[in-house]
CSV table of C-alpha atoms in Angstrom, one decimal:
chain,number,residue,atom,x,y,z
Y,166,MET,CA,38.8,201.5,151.8
Y,167,LEU,CA,42.6,202.0,152.0
Y,168,ARG,CA,44.3,201.2,155.4
Y,169,LEU,CA,47.9,202.0,156.0
Y,170,GLN,CA,49.7,200.8,159.1
Y,171,VAL,CA,53.0,202.9,159.7
Y,172,ASN,CA,55.7,201.8,162.0
Y,173,ARG,CA,54.2,198.5,163.3
Y,174,GLY,CA,56.7,198.5,166.2
Y,175,LEU,CA,55.2,201.8,167.8
Y,176,ASP,CA,53.0,199.9,170.2
Y,177,GLY,CA,55.9,198.0,171.7
Y,178,LYS,CA,58.0,201.3,171.8
Y,179,PHE,CA,55.3,202.9,173.9
Y,180,ARG,CA,55.0,199.9,176.2
Y,181,LYS,CA,58.8,200.0,176.6
Y,182,LEU,CA,58.7,203.8,177.3
Y,183,GLU,CA,55.9,203.3,179.9
Y,184,GLN,CA,58.1,200.6,181.7
Y,185,LEU,CA,61.0,203.0,181.7
Y,186,VAL,CA,59.0,205.7,183.3
Y,187,GLU,CA,57.6,203.3,186.0
Y,188,ASN,CA,61.1,201.9,186.6
Y,189,PHE,CA,62.5,205.5,187.0
Y,190,GLN,CA,59.8,206.3,189.5
Y,191,GLN,CA,60.4,203.3,191.6
Y,192,GLU,CA,64.2,203.8,191.5
Y,193,TYR,CA,63.8,207.6,192.4
Y,194,VAL,CA,61.6,207.0,195.3
Y,195,PHE,CA,63.8,204.2,196.5
Y,196,GLY,CA,66.9,206.5,196.2
Y,197,MET,CA,65.2,209.6,198.0
Y,198,ALA,CA,63.8,207.3,200.7
Y,199,THR,CA,67.3,205.8,201.3
Y,200,GLU,CA,68.8,209.3,201.7
Y,201,ILE,CA,66.1,210.4,204.1
Y,202,ALA,CA,66.2,207.2,206.2
Y,203,THR,CA,69.9,206.9,206.5
Y,204,ARG,CA,70.2,210.7,207.4
Y,205,SER,CA,67.5,210.6,210.0
Y,206,PRO,CA,68.5,210.3,213.7
Y,207,ALA,CA,66.5,208.0,216.0
Y,208,ASP,CA,65.6,208.6,219.6
Y,209,THR,CA,62.0,207.1,220.1
Y,210,GLY,CA,61.6,206.1,216.6
Y,211,THR,CA,58.7,208.5,216.1
Y,212,TYR,CA,60.5,210.8,213.6
Y,213,MET,CA,61.5,207.9,211.5
Y,214,LYS,CA,58.1,206.4,211.4
Y,215,GLN,CA,56.5,209.7,210.4
Y,216,HIS,CA,58.4,210.2,207.2
Y,217,HIS,CA,55.9,210.5,204.4
Y,218,VAL,CA,55.8,210.5,200.6
Y,219,GLY,CA,52.7,211.7,198.7
Y,220,THR,CA,51.4,214.6,196.5
Y,221,THR,CA,51.1,217.1,199.5
Y,222,ALA,CA,53.0,217.5,202.8
Y,223,VAL,CA,51.5,216.0,206.0
Y,224,PRO,CA,50.9,218.2,209.0
Y,225,GLN,CA,53.4,217.9,212.0
Y,226,THR,CA,51.0,216.6,214.6
Y,227,VAL,CA,52.3,213.4,215.8
Y,228,PRO,CA,54.0,213.6,219.4
Y,229,ALA,CA,57.0,211.6,220.2
Y,230,THR,CA,56.2,208.2,221.8
Y,231,GLY,CA,57.6,205.0,222.6
Y,232,PRO,CA,60.9,204.2,224.6
Y,233,ARG,CA,64.0,206.3,224.2
Y,234,ARG,CA,67.2,204.9,222.8
Y,235,PRO,CA,69.5,203.6,225.5
Y,236,PRO,CA,71.6,206.2,227.3
Y,237,GLY,CA,74.9,206.7,225.6
Y,238,GLU,CA,73.7,205.4,222.2
Y,239,ASP,CA,74.5,207.5,219.3
Y,240,PRO,CA,71.4,209.0,217.3
Y,241,PHE,CA,72.7,206.9,214.4
Y,242,GLY,CA,73.4,203.7,216.6
Y,243,ALA,CA,71.4,200.5,216.9
Y,244,THR,CA,68.0,202.2,217.3
Y,245,HIS,CA,68.5,204.1,214.0
Y,246,GLN,CA,69.9,201.0,212.2
Y,247,SER,CA,66.8,199.0,213.2
Y,248,LEU,CA,64.5,201.6,211.6
Y,249,VAL,CA,66.3,202.5,208.2
Y,250,GLN,CA,65.2,199.6,206.2
Y,251,PRO,CA,61.6,199.4,207.4
Y,252,THR,CA,61.4,203.2,206.7
Y,253,ILE,CA,62.7,202.9,203.1
Y,254,ASP,CA,60.4,199.8,202.4
Y,255,ARG,CA,57.3,201.7,203.8
Y,256,LEU,CA,58.1,204.9,201.8
Y,257,VAL,CA,58.6,202.9,198.6
Y,258,SER,CA,55.4,200.9,199.1
Y,259,GLU,CA,53.3,204.1,200.0
Y,260,ALA,CA,54.6,206.3,197.2
Y,261,PRO,CA,51.9,207.2,194.5
Y,262,MET,CA,53.2,206.0,191.2
Y,263,ASP,CA,50.4,207.7,189.2
Y,264,THR,CA,51.7,211.3,189.6
Y,265,THR,CA,54.7,213.5,188.4
Y,266,ARG,CA,54.7,215.3,191.8
Y,267,LEU,CA,56.2,213.7,194.9
Y,268,VAL,CA,56.4,215.5,198.3
Y,269,PHE,CA,58.5,214.0,201.0
Y,270,SER,CA,57.6,215.3,204.5
Y,271,ASN,CA,57.5,214.4,208.2
Y,272,GLY,CA,54.4,214.4,210.5
Y,273,ALA,CA,56.3,214.4,213.8
Y,274,LYS,CA,55.6,217.5,216.0
Y,275,HIS,CA,59.3,217.7,216.6
Y,276,ALA,CA,60.3,217.5,212.9
Y,277,ASN,CA,61.5,221.2,212.7
Y,278,LYS,CA,63.7,220.8,215.8
Y,279,VAL,CA,65.3,217.7,214.1
Y,280,GLU,CA,65.8,219.6,210.9
Y,281,TYR,CA,66.8,222.9,212.1
Y,282,GLY,CA,68.0,222.3,215.8
Y,283,ASP,CA,66.7,223.3,219.2
Y,284,PRO,CA,68.7,226.1,221.0
Y,285,ASN,CA,67.5,224.4,224.3
Y,286,SER,CA,69.2,221.1,223.4
Y,287,ARG,CA,72.5,220.0,224.5
Y,288,ASN,CA,73.0,217.6,221.5
Y,289,ASN,CA,71.0,219.2,218.7
Y,290,LYS,CA,71.6,222.9,218.6
Y,291,ASN,CA,72.1,223.1,214.8
Y,292,GLY,CA,69.7,220.3,213.6
Y,293,TYR,CA,70.4,217.4,211.5
Y,294,ALA,CA,69.2,218.9,208.1
Y,295,VAL,CA,67.7,215.6,207.0
Y,296,TYR,CA,65.4,217.1,204.3
Y,297,ARG,CA,67.7,219.9,203.4
Y,298,SER,CA,70.6,217.6,202.8
Y,299,THR,CA,68.5,215.2,200.9
Y,300,ALA,CA,67.2,217.9,198.7
Y,301,ARG,CA,70.7,218.8,197.8
Y,302,GLU,CA,71.2,215.1,196.5
Y,303,HIS,CA,68.1,215.2,194.4
Y,304,LYS,CA,69.8,215.6,191.1
Y,305,ARG,CA,72.4,212.9,191.8
Y,306,VAL,CA,69.5,210.5,193.0
Y,307,ALA,CA,67.6,211.4,189.8
Y,308,GLN,CA,70.6,210.6,187.6
Y,309,GLU,CA,71.3,207.3,189.3
Y,310,ALA,CA,67.6,206.3,189.2
Y,311,GLU,CA,67.7,207.1,185.4
Y,312,GLN,CA,70.6,204.9,184.9
Y,313,ARG,CA,69.2,202.0,187.0
Y,314,ALA,CA,65.8,202.4,185.2
Y,315,LYS,CA,67.5,202.2,181.8
Y,316,ALA,CA,69.6,199.1,182.9
Y,317,ARG,CA,66.3,197.4,184.0
Y,318,ASN,CA,64.6,198.2,180.7
Y,319,ARG,CA,67.1,196.6,178.5
């Protein structure tokens, strides 16, 4: 019986490619999570805590709970700053890495008002466009994730 092995390094190349894809996914989720968290206003913290990443969107059912930010504090002030890193860390840890489809969504009941605005609000008539503005950054985030993944894979 004749056995012929062609390209002995192919297994190593496949492992390196798998690692590159895994690194890209991690970097991409980190980049998108960072965009979402840093663009999200904070009042009670419910909106920030209800960001989700998965293969489907979550329903918007969670009511706002908890103490409001101090009077006079900007929606991107100290309350916001205290929630950014935990939100990023949670999204990165919860992201499914065995899929090519990722959906970022928010389960807060008031998510649409945060995104699109509330005509009855004095401070948020036009919305914060958290997801719309993040979606516009998708291509840049993906390019940066690719560069970081390639650098990690060298």
